[in-house]
mmCIF file of C-alpha atoms and ligand atoms in Angstrom:
data_model
loop_
_atom_site.group_PDB
_atom_site.id
_atom_site.type_symbol
_atom_site.label_atom_id
_atom_site.label_comp_id
_atom_site.label_asym_id
_atom_site.label_seq_id
_atom_site.Cartn_x
_atom_site.Cartn_y
_atom_site.Cartn_z
ATOM 1 C CA MET A 1 -0.199 -0.155 -0.020
ATOM 2 C CA VAL A 2 1.386 3.712 -0.851
ATOM 3 C CA SER A 3 1.636 5.619 2.393
ATOM 4 C CA SER A 4 -0.035 9.217 2.731
ATOM 5 C CA ILE A 5 3.326 10.108 4.337
ATOM 6 C CA PRO A 6 5.650 10.811 1.349
ATOM 7 C CA ASN A 7 9.173 10.727 3.651
ATOM 8 C CA ALA A 8 10.235 7.188 3.454
ATOM 9 C CA ARG A 9 12.062 8.120 6.475
ATOM 10 C CA ILE A 10 9.623 9.085 8.532
ATOM 11 C CA GLN A 11 7.306 6.175 7.174
ATOM 12 C CA ALA A 12 9.521 3.911 9.006
ATOM 13 C CA ILE A 13 10.300 5.085 12.453
ATOM 14 C CA THR A 14 9.958 2.359 15.175
ATOM 15 C CA PHE A 15 10.661 4.591 18.026
ATOM 16 C CA PRO A 16 7.246 4.085 19.658
ATOM 17 C CA PRO A 17 5.100 7.355 21.887
ATOM 18 C CA PRO A 18 5.635 7.502 25.942
ATOM 19 C CA PRO A 19 2.910 5.357 27.787
ATOM 20 C CA SER A 20 -0.050 6.774 27.295
ATOM 21 C CA SER A 21 -1.721 7.890 31.321
ATOM 22 C CA PRO A 22 -4.790 10.461 30.316
ATOM 23 C CA GLU A 23 -6.286 12.770 32.500
ATOM 24 C CA THR A 24 -9.124 14.854 32.817
ATOM 25 C CA LEU A 25 -8.812 18.512 33.564
ATOM 26 C CA SER A 26 -8.143 17.605 37.435
ATOM 27 C CA GLY A 27 -4.861 16.241 36.819
ATOM 28 C CA PRO A 28 -3.193 12.918 37.360
ATOM 29 C CA ALA A 29 -5.593 10.851 38.855
ATOM 30 C CA PRO A 30 -4.630 10.107 42.608
ATOM 31 C CA GLU A 31 -5.092 6.254 42.912
ATOM 32 C CA ILE A 32 -2.348 5.682 40.108
ATOM 33 C CA ALA A 33 1.243 5.436 41.626
ATOM 34 C CA ARG A 34 3.098 6.539 38.449
ATOM 35 C CA MET A 35 6.125 5.078 39.045
ATOM 36 C CA ASN A 36 7.356 4.680 35.929
ATOM 37 C CA LEU A 37 8.444 8.058 34.248
ATOM 38 C CA ASN A 38 11.218 9.004 36.951
ATOM 39 C CA GLU A 39 9.334 11.993 37.915
ATOM 40 C CA ALA A 40 9.710 14.028 41.476
ATOM 41 C CA PRO A 41 7.000 12.793 43.439
ATOM 42 C CA GLY A 42 6.136 15.860 44.601
ATOM 43 C CA ALA A 43 5.990 19.775 44.471
ATOM 44 C CA PRO A 44 8.933 21.930 42.715
ATOM 45 C CA SER A 45 10.141 25.267 45.563
ATOM 46 C CA PRO A 46 8.156 27.068 47.085
ATOM 47 C CA LEU A 47 10.150 30.048 45.632
ATOM 48 C CA VAL A 48 9.765 28.100 42.151
ATOM 49 C CA LEU A 49 5.855 28.368 42.696
ATOM 50 C CA GLY A 50 6.140 31.852 43.566
ATOM 51 C CA ALA A 51 8.076 32.731 40.486
ATOM 52 C CA ILE A 52 5.410 31.082 38.244
ATOM 53 C CA ALA A 53 3.054 32.908 39.465
ATOM 54 C CA ASP A 54 5.154 35.882 38.615
ATOM 55 C CA ALA A 55 5.369 34.972 35.278
ATOM 56 C CA LEU A 56 1.111 34.699 34.626
ATOM 57 C CA THR A 57 1.179 38.538 34.373
ATOM 58 C CA ASP A 58 3.501 38.616 30.987
ATOM 59 C CA ILE A 59 1.956 35.291 29.176
ATOM 60 C CA ASN A 60 0.141 37.955 26.542
ATOM 61 C CA ARG A 61 3.744 38.040 24.871
ATOM 62 C CA TYR A 62 6.581 35.110 23.558
ATOM 63 C CA PRO A 63 8.436 33.869 25.784
ATOM 64 C CA ASP A 64 12.661 35.901 25.521
ATOM 65 C CA HIS A 65 13.629 33.397 23.119
ATOM 66 C CA ASP A 66 17.334 33.641 24.354
ATOM 67 C CA CYS A 67 16.605 32.767 27.491
ATOM 68 C CA THR A 68 18.845 35.056 28.728
ATOM 69 C CA ALA A 69 17.760 34.859 32.534
ATOM 70 C CA LEU A 70 18.040 32.090 32.695
ATOM 71 C CA ALA A 71 21.394 30.917 30.822
ATOM 72 C CA GLY A 72 23.376 33.718 32.496
ATOM 73 C CA ILE A 73 22.251 31.653 35.959
ATOM 74 C CA ILE A 74 23.872 27.829 34.154
ATOM 75 C CA SER A 75 26.874 30.140 32.553
ATOM 76 C CA GLY A 76 27.865 31.396 35.975
ATOM 77 C CA ARG A 77 27.329 27.405 37.994
ATOM 78 C CA THR A 78 29.210 25.941 35.110
ATOM 79 C CA GLY A 79 31.011 28.206 33.871
ATOM 80 C CA VAL A 80 30.063 26.996 30.168
ATOM 81 C CA PRO A 81 29.655 30.270 28.204
ATOM 82 C CA VAL A 82 26.663 31.455 26.623
ATOM 83 C CA ASP A 83 27.531 31.164 23.620
ATOM 84 C CA ARG A 84 28.391 27.619 23.925
ATOM 85 C CA LEU A 85 24.995 26.537 25.614
ATOM 86 C CA SER A 86 20.961 25.517 24.305
ATOM 87 C CA PHE A 87 18.029 24.760 25.030
ATOM 88 C CA GLY A 88 15.329 23.201 24.511
ATOM 89 C CA ASN A 89 11.396 22.125 25.524
ATOM 90 C CA GLY A 90 13.052 19.578 27.879
ATOM 91 C CA SER A 91 16.731 17.763 27.298
ATOM 92 C CA GLY A 92 15.301 15.213 25.352
ATOM 93 C CA GLU A 93 14.572 17.564 22.132
ATOM 94 C CA ILE A 94 17.931 18.983 22.317
ATOM 95 C CA LEU A 95 18.813 14.838 21.798
ATOM 96 C CA VAL A 96 17.084 14.529 18.342
ATOM 97 C CA ALA A 97 18.922 17.992 16.978
ATOM 98 C CA LEU A 98 22.137 16.947 18.356
ATOM 99 C CA ALA A 99 21.304 13.567 16.487
ATOM 100 C CA MET A 100 20.020 15.425 12.894
ATOM 101 C CA MET A 101 23.085 17.858 13.006
ATOM 102 C CA ALA A 102 25.532 14.745 13.501
ATOM 103 C CA ILE A 103 24.016 12.298 11.093
ATOM 104 C CA ASN A 104 24.030 12.311 7.648
ATOM 105 C CA GLU A 105 22.185 9.296 5.643
ATOM 106 C CA GLY A 106 24.220 5.886 6.196
ATOM 107 C CA ASP A 107 26.002 7.175 9.163
ATOM 108 C CA ASP A 108 26.375 4.787 12.075
ATOM 109 C CA ALA A 109 25.744 6.081 15.979
ATOM 110 C CA ILE A 110 26.361 4.305 18.751
ATOM 111 C CA MET A 111 24.528 3.569 21.551
ATOM 112 C CA PRO A 112 24.602 1.162 24.773
ATOM 113 C CA SER A 113 21.542 -1.178 24.752
ATOM 114 C CA PRO A 114 19.437 -0.695 27.045
ATOM 115 C CA THR A 115 19.437 3.222 27.241
ATOM 116 C CA PHE A 116 17.393 6.366 26.934
ATOM 117 C CA PRO A 117 16.021 6.130 23.295
ATOM 118 C CA THR A 118 15.324 9.880 21.931
ATOM 119 C CA CYS A 119 18.640 10.487 20.761
ATOM 120 C CA ALA A 120 18.060 7.228 18.945
ATOM 121 C CA LYS A 121 14.780 8.221 17.440
ATOM 122 C CA GLY A 122 16.797 11.257 16.260
ATOM 123 C CA VAL A 123 19.213 9.235 13.844
ATOM 124 C CA GLN A 124 16.268 7.159 12.070
ATOM 125 C CA ILE A 125 14.803 10.777 11.337
ATOM 126 C CA ALA A 126 18.806 11.707 9.882
ATOM 127 C CA GLY A 127 18.640 8.288 8.097
ATOM 128 C CA GLY A 128 21.642 6.988 10.108
ATOM 129 C CA ASN A 129 21.860 3.081 11.645
ATOM 130 C CA ILE A 130 21.697 3.404 14.510
ATOM 131 C CA ILE A 131 24.670 -0.276 16.492
ATOM 132 C CA ASN A 132 23.693 -1.229 19.966
ATOM 133 C CA VAL A 133 26.318 -2.258 22.552
ATOM 134 C CA PRO A 134 25.209 -4.233 25.261
ATOM 135 C CA LEU A 135 25.344 -2.383 28.674
ATOM 136 C CA ARG A 136 27.830 -3.956 31.069
ATOM 137 C CA SER A 137 26.465 -6.114 34.376
ATOM 138 C CA ASP A 138 26.602 -3.332 36.793
ATOM 139 C CA GLY A 139 24.157 -1.256 34.088
ATOM 140 C CA SER A 140 26.632 0.940 32.540
ATOM 141 C CA ASN A 141 27.567 1.893 29.644
ATOM 142 C CA ASP A 142 29.993 -0.334 28.356
ATOM 143 C CA VAL A 143 32.813 2.038 26.430
ATOM 144 C CA ASP A 144 35.491 -0.608 25.711
ATOM 145 C CA ALA A 145 32.709 -2.240 23.294
ATOM 146 C CA MET A 146 31.518 0.790 22.114
ATOM 147 C CA LEU A 147 34.432 1.849 21.673
ATOM 148 C CA ALA A 148 35.179 -1.116 19.684
ATOM 149 C CA ALA A 149 31.926 -1.224 17.399
ATOM 150 C CA MET A 150 33.260 2.110 15.316
ATOM 151 C CA THR A 151 32.973 1.940 12.266
ATOM 152 C CA SER A 152 34.302 4.588 9.816
ATOM 153 C CA ARG A 153 30.752 5.670 9.164
ATOM 154 C CA THR A 154 30.616 6.629 12.802
ATOM 155 C CA ARG A 155 29.907 10.376 13.484
ATOM 156 C CA LEU A 156 27.866 10.240 17.093
ATOM 157 C CA PHE A 157 28.304 8.637 20.511
ATOM 158 C CA TYR A 158 26.011 8.123 22.421
ATOM 159 C CA LEU A 159 26.956 7.612 26.830
ATOM 160 C CA CYS A 160 23.903 8.024 29.122
ATOM 161 C CA THR A 161 25.240 8.596 32.735
ATOM 162 C CA PRO A 162 23.328 8.042 34.763
ATOM 163 C CA ASN A 163 22.027 5.372 32.322
ATOM 164 C CA ASN A 164 18.176 5.263 32.054
ATOM 165 C CA PRO A 165 16.414 2.377 32.916
ATOM 166 C CA THR A 166 19.611 0.956 34.803
ATOM 167 C CA GLY A 167 20.982 3.586 37.139
ATOM 168 C CA GLY A 168 24.651 2.326 36.554
ATOM 169 C CA ILE A 169 27.059 5.558 35.752
ATOM 170 C CA LEU A 170 30.210 5.708 33.908
ATOM 171 C CA SER A 171 34.297 5.850 36.359
ATOM 172 C CA GLN A 172 36.134 8.544 35.497
ATOM 173 C CA GLN A 173 38.394 6.017 33.395
ATOM 174 C CA ALA A 174 35.884 5.443 31.415
ATOM 175 C CA LEU A 175 34.663 9.331 30.625
ATOM 176 C CA ILE A 176 38.529 9.778 29.974
ATOM 177 C CA LYS A 177 38.671 6.825 27.633
ATOM 178 C CA ALA A 178 35.669 7.676 25.639
ATOM 179 C CA ALA A 179 36.442 11.455 25.823
ATOM 180 C CA THR A 180 40.298 10.664 24.435
ATOM 181 C CA GLN A 181 39.236 7.635 21.699
ATOM 182 C CA VAL A 182 36.331 8.868 20.010
ATOM 183 C CA PRO A 183 38.134 10.386 17.286
ATOM 184 C CA GLN A 184 37.632 14.006 15.834
ATOM 185 C CA ASN A 185 34.406 13.294 13.365
ATOM 186 C CA CYS A 186 32.473 12.345 15.973
ATOM 187 C CA LEU A 187 30.302 14.326 18.401
ATOM 188 C CA LEU A 188 30.534 12.700 21.528
ATOM 189 C CA VAL A 189 27.482 13.172 23.544
ATOM 190 C CA VAL A 190 26.914 12.403 27.031
ATOM 191 C CA ASP A 191 22.612 12.496 28.324
ATOM 192 C CA GLU A 192 23.575 13.440 31.774
ATOM 193 C CA ALA A 193 19.230 13.683 32.582
ATOM 194 C CA TYR A 194 20.156 12.134 36.477
ATOM 195 C CA PHE A 195 23.536 15.122 37.042
ATOM 196 C CA GLU A 196 23.055 16.525 40.217
ATOM 197 C CA PHE A 197 21.977 12.661 41.805
ATOM 198 C CA ALA A 198 25.147 11.178 40.446
ATOM 199 C CA GLN A 199 26.744 14.613 41.284
ATOM 200 C CA VAL A 200 26.163 13.731 45.470
ATOM 201 C CA GLU A 201 26.982 10.055 44.838
ATOM 202 C CA GLY A 202 30.438 10.332 43.288
ATOM 203 C CA GLY A 203 29.729 10.319 39.447
ATOM 204 C CA PRO A 204 32.492 11.393 37.233
ATOM 205 C CA ASP A 205 33.083 14.501 36.648
ATOM 206 C CA VAL A 206 31.940 14.926 33.030
ATOM 207 C CA LEU A 207 32.308 18.667 31.915
ATOM 208 C CA SER A 208 35.964 18.656 33.075
ATOM 209 C CA VAL A 209 36.856 15.615 31.997
ATOM 210 C CA LEU A 210 34.701 16.198 28.854
ATOM 211 C CA ALA A 211 36.927 20.113 28.459
ATOM 212 C CA LYS A 212 40.552 18.023 27.251
ATOM 213 C CA ARG A 213 39.160 16.333 24.427
ATOM 214 C CA PRO A 214 40.389 17.762 21.428
ATOM 215 C CA GLY A 215 36.705 16.684 19.255
ATOM 216 C CA PRO A 216 33.075 17.319 19.508
ATOM 217 C CA TRP A 217 30.879 17.131 22.319
ATOM 218 C CA VAL A 218 27.360 18.253 23.767
ATOM 219 C CA VAL A 219 26.251 17.387 27.618
ATOM 220 C CA THR A 220 22.582 17.400 28.473
ATOM 221 C CA ARG A 221 21.032 17.502 31.029
ATOM 222 C CA SER A 222 17.119 18.022 32.206
ATOM 223 C CA PHE A 223 14.507 20.015 34.937
ATOM 224 C CA SER A 224 12.783 17.192 34.770
ATOM 225 C CA LYS A 225 14.562 14.959 37.248
ATOM 226 C CA ALA A 226 16.009 16.481 40.376
ATOM 227 C CA TYR A 227 14.110 19.895 39.587
ATOM 228 C CA CYS A 228 10.791 18.535 39.929
ATOM 229 C CA LEU A 229 9.332 20.302 36.999
ATOM 230 C CA ALA A 230 9.037 17.781 34.567
ATOM 231 C CA GLY A 231 5.229 18.757 32.993
ATOM 232 C CA LEU A 232 6.751 22.316 32.545
ATOM 233 C CA ARG A 233 9.825 20.856 30.326
ATOM 234 C CA VAL A 234 13.437 22.354 29.877
ATOM 235 C CA GLY A 235 16.371 21.120 29.545
ATOM 236 C CA TYR A 236 19.379 22.193 28.424
ATOM 237 C CA SER A 237 22.137 21.738 26.661
ATOM 238 C CA MET A 238 26.321 22.433 27.458
ATOM 239 C CA SER A 239 28.350 22.120 23.593
ATOM 240 C CA SER A 240 32.102 21.959 23.223
ATOM 241 C CA ASP A 241 32.557 25.470 20.796
ATOM 242 C CA ALA A 242 30.205 27.852 19.159
ATOM 243 C CA GLU A 243 30.234 26.135 16.588
ATOM 244 C CA ILE A 244 28.211 23.379 17.718
ATOM 245 C CA ASN A 245 25.959 25.423 19.107
ATOM 246 C CA ALA A 246 24.872 27.692 16.343
ATOM 247 C CA GLY A 247 23.639 23.643 15.093
ATOM 248 C CA LEU A 248 21.083 23.114 17.957
ATOM 249 C CA TRP A 249 19.966 26.554 18.041
ATOM 250 C CA ARG A 250 19.214 26.570 14.156
ATOM 251 C CA LEU A 251 17.017 23.414 14.917
ATOM 252 C CA ARG A 252 15.424 24.278 17.769
ATOM 253 C CA PRO A 253 11.966 25.817 17.211
ATOM 254 C CA ASN A 254 11.328 29.850 17.766
ATOM 255 C CA PHE A 255 9.831 29.765 21.556
ATOM 256 C CA ASN A 256 10.577 26.384 21.968
ATOM 257 C CA ILE A 257 10.363 27.209 25.520
ATOM 258 C CA GLY A 258 7.690 28.729 27.482
ATOM 259 C CA ARG A 259 7.732 31.805 29.841
ATOM 260 C CA VAL A 260 5.567 30.133 32.654
ATOM 261 C CA SER A 261 8.647 27.207 31.795
ATOM 262 C CA LEU A 262 11.369 29.757 31.975
ATOM 263 C CA ALA A 263 10.841 31.612 35.139
ATOM 264 C CA ALA A 264 10.347 27.987 37.231
ATOM 265 C CA ALA A 265 13.598 26.864 35.413
ATOM 266 C CA ALA A 266 15.936 30.115 36.847
ATOM 267 C CA ALA A 267 14.188 29.659 40.020
ATOM 268 C CA ALA A 268 14.274 26.322 40.839
ATOM 269 C CA MET A 269 18.569 26.609 40.303
ATOM 270 C CA GLN A 270 18.949 29.497 42.989
ATOM 271 C CA ASP A 271 17.246 27.498 45.409
ATOM 272 C CA ASP A 272 19.511 25.247 46.763
ATOM 273 C CA ALA A 273 18.780 24.158 49.779
ATOM 274 C CA TYR A 274 15.363 22.675 48.250
ATOM 275 C CA LEU A 275 17.506 20.773 46.058
ATOM 276 C CA ASN A 276 19.215 19.467 49.007
ATOM 277 C CA GLU A 277 16.444 18.455 50.084
ATOM 278 C CA THR A 278 14.980 16.694 47.113
ATOM 279 C CA LEU A 279 18.225 15.412 46.400
ATOM 280 C CA ARG A 280 18.860 13.392 50.243
ATOM 281 C CA ASN A 281 14.828 12.116 50.483
ATOM 282 C CA THR A 282 14.680 10.443 47.024
ATOM 283 C CA ILE A 283 18.561 8.321 47.671
ATOM 284 C CA ALA A 284 17.590 7.554 51.247
ATOM 285 C CA GLU A 285 14.181 6.655 49.991
ATOM 286 C CA ARG A 286 15.846 4.558 47.489
ATOM 287 C CA GLN A 287 18.065 2.828 49.608
ATOM 288 C CA GLN A 288 14.859 2.147 51.982
ATOM 289 C CA LEU A 289 13.373 0.424 48.976
ATOM 290 C CA ALA A 290 15.905 -1.363 47.826
ATOM 291 C CA ALA A 291 16.165 -3.012 51.489
ATOM 292 C CA GLN A 292 12.619 -3.201 51.338
ATOM 293 C CA LEU A 293 11.978 -4.766 47.954
ATOM 294 C CA SER A 294 15.570 -7.047 48.927
ATOM 295 C CA ARG A 295 13.792 -9.209 51.536
ATOM 296 C CA LEU A 296 11.854 -10.156 48.870
ATOM 297 C CA ASP A 297 14.280 -11.770 46.960
ATOM 298 C CA PHE A 298 14.469 -8.725 44.539
ATOM 299 C CA GLU A 299 18.487 -7.702 43.687
ATOM 300 C CA GLU A 300 19.219 -4.549 43.178
ATOM 301 C CA PHE A 301 21.678 -2.564 40.353
ATOM 302 C CA PRO A 302 23.831 0.066 41.968
ATOM 303 C CA SER A 303 21.664 3.310 40.742
ATOM 304 C CA PHE A 304 22.570 7.058 41.658
ATOM 305 C CA ALA A 305 19.658 8.467 40.128
ATOM 306 C CA ASN A 306 15.937 8.338 41.416
ATOM 307 C CA PHE A 307 14.648 5.375 40.420
ATOM 308 C CA LEU A 308 15.683 1.776 41.141
ATOM 309 C CA THR A 309 16.366 -1.030 38.498
ATOM 310 C CA VAL A 310 16.079 -4.880 40.370
ATOM 311 C CA ARG A 311 16.517 -8.615 39.004
ATOM 312 C CA CYS A 312 12.965 -10.847 40.034
ATOM 313 C CA PRO A 313 12.333 -12.960 42.076
ATOM 314 C CA ALA A 314 9.433 -14.510 38.674
ATOM 315 C CA LYS A 315 9.101 -13.133 34.986
ATOM 316 C CA ALA A 316 8.989 -8.887 35.123
ATOM 317 C CA ARG A 317 6.627 -9.105 32.811
ATOM 318 C CA THR A 318 4.299 -11.034 34.982
ATOM 319 C CA LEU A 319 5.201 -8.868 37.789
ATOM 320 C CA HIS A 320 4.609 -5.551 35.819
ATOM 321 C CA LYS A 321 0.977 -6.935 33.771
ATOM 322 C CA ALA A 322 0.097 -7.662 38.235
ATOM 323 C CA LEU A 323 1.145 -3.657 39.876
ATOM 324 C CA ALA A 324 -0.613 -2.379 36.430
ATOM 325 C CA GLN A 325 -3.669 -3.808 37.608
ATOM 326 C CA ARG A 326 -3.161 -2.708 40.932
ATOM 327 C CA ASN A 327 -3.074 0.456 39.820
ATOM 328 C CA ILE A 328 0.754 0.524 39.980
ATOM 329 C CA GLN A 329 2.495 1.375 36.856
ATOM 330 C CA VAL A 330 6.120 0.385 36.530
ATOM 331 C CA VAL A 331 8.468 -0.437 33.684
ATOM 332 C CA PRO A 332 8.893 -4.230 32.759
ATOM 333 C CA LEU A 333 12.368 -4.202 31.229
ATOM 334 C CA ALA A 334 14.416 -7.167 29.036
ATOM 335 C CA TRP A 335 17.321 -7.002 30.405
ATOM 336 C CA PRO A 336 20.304 -8.701 31.645
ATOM 337 C CA ASP A 337 18.344 -11.691 31.638
ATOM 338 C CA GLU A 338 15.139 -13.488 29.937
ATOM 339 C CA GLN A 339 13.547 -12.731 33.260
ATOM 340 C CA GLY A 340 13.724 -9.531 32.935
ATOM 341 C CA SER A 341 14.093 -7.117 35.505
ATOM 342 C CA LEU A 342 11.752 -4.016 36.386
ATOM 343 C CA ARG A 343 12.672 -0.032 35.991
ATOM 344 C CA ILE A 344 10.776 1.401 39.665
ATOM 345 C CA THR A 345 10.835 5.047 40.347
ATOM 346 C CA VAL A 346 11.289 5.925 43.721
ATOM 347 C CA ASP A 347 7.740 8.028 44.960
ATOM 348 C CA THR A 348 6.528 8.938 47.818
ATOM 349 C CA PRO A 349 6.732 6.208 50.954
ATOM 350 C CA GLU A 350 3.059 6.234 51.073
ATOM 351 C CA ASN A 351 3.187 4.331 47.479
ATOM 352 C CA ASN A 352 6.623 2.880 47.877
ATOM 353 C CA ALA A 353 5.053 0.703 50.710
ATOM 354 C CA ARG A 354 2.404 0.240 48.190
ATOM 355 C CA LEU A 355 3.758 -1.379 45.688
ATOM 356 C CA VAL A 356 6.491 -3.848 48.151
ATOM 357 C CA GLU A 357 3.105 -4.699 49.548
ATOM 358 C CA ALA A 358 1.541 -5.396 46.301
ATOM 359 C CA LEU A 359 4.124 -7.469 44.880
ATOM 360 C CA GLU A 360 4.451 -9.426 48.299
ATOM 361 C CA GLU A 361 0.485 -10.476 48.074
ATOM 362 C CA ILE A 362 1.713 -11.112 44.182
ATOM 363 C CA LEU A 363 4.442 -13.320 44.385
ATOM 364 C CA ASP A 364 3.003 -14.901 47.510
ATOM 365 C CA ALA A 365 -0.091 -16.331 44.816
ATOM 366 C CA LEU A 366 2.691 -17.567 42.504
HETATM 367 C C1 PLP B 1 13.705 11.802 31.739
HETATM 368 C C2 PLP B 1 15.470 11.938 30.585
HETATM 369 C C3 PLP B 1 15.646 12.472 29.444
HETATM 370 C C4 PLP B 1 14.954 13.565 29.317
HETATM 371 O O1 PLP B 1 13.841 14.333 29.866
HETATM 372 P P1 PLP B 1 13.274 15.772 30.025
HETATM 373 O O2 PLP B 1 12.028 15.897 30.123
HETATM 374 O O3 PLP B 1 13.021 16.097 27.956
HETATM 375 O O4 PLP B 1 13.804 16.353 29.919
HETATM 376 C C5 PLP B 1 16.761 12.513 28.992
HETATM 377 N N1 PLP B 1 17.038 12.099 29.276
HETATM 378 C C6 PLP B 1 17.420 10.668 29.791
HETATM 379 C C7 PLP B 1 18.699 9.351 30.540
HETATM 380 C C8 PLP B 1 16.481 11.036 31.067
HETATM 381 O O5 PLP B 1 16.152 9.979 31.874
#
């Protein structure tokens, strides 16, 4: 049959949309435990809520496309000059754009597997080939195997630390190896959506390693996780040079971050006390959840993020289904083996306890 989509590459895109979660105008259904999207379970800082209220008076005006205030704050924090920063409606938008920038038709992109799929979607849009390289057994990216999988047409090398969906981080040495051995004709991308969590748990210092790389690189970060702003869609990137950054700006849709979102993100970055409290609470809750699950014979993979991936004492798909019937949403993975594992977002103490109780009942009944 002739497709009504004229562009063959767009016809061929295989990446599914995010899981559907229909809502009424009153918001997310309170009876559903959303432990499948790695959202923060609580509200953002009161400072953020105040900034949002203030921004509402000007919503008849388009937002500042240059993101001047937010760029200034990020530049001050990271030391990366403003002409090397870009902004997306979520960091996912930037991941798609940078693949479109790096890849010509027929080029190769090296990806860990499993990982966050959005950069690979950009590779498909650009007509490139995705080379999937299995993770190490601890759930971190296998840099040696990824380097060994490089071809003469590799133009994109994607790393994710902490890796979604497993939570593992890169060692400083592995990162240095990637930064020095990925050739200069290949864009090295490091997705740091969970940067703030990894930073307080001994993760690699990605920016300072990449600063020494001779070739091009881009680091992406998000306000959706540690800053509790998933619903407002803000992400940013830092690039090796102004030229790469200008490429991202050419692809950026006009006014892609709303005025309210910009104000919220800027305020969130100025409330370190709240961020630190979020990190502390999430990590403590994650450790508690891991301990409870190990009592039920689940085995945790080392996680440095706001979620936990566990090997299951029964088939992950079976557990996922039984949890869904009880309005508890988690993600089943076909990794590391046939039994699979579950990715569980750390939620409120109440929902975490509800999950443990449900799993106990489900396992008892099997
Ligand atoms: C959540 C996530 C993102 C994207 O988040 P945005 O909401 O688009 O900023 C990117 N990468 C990874 C690994 C993620 O888990």
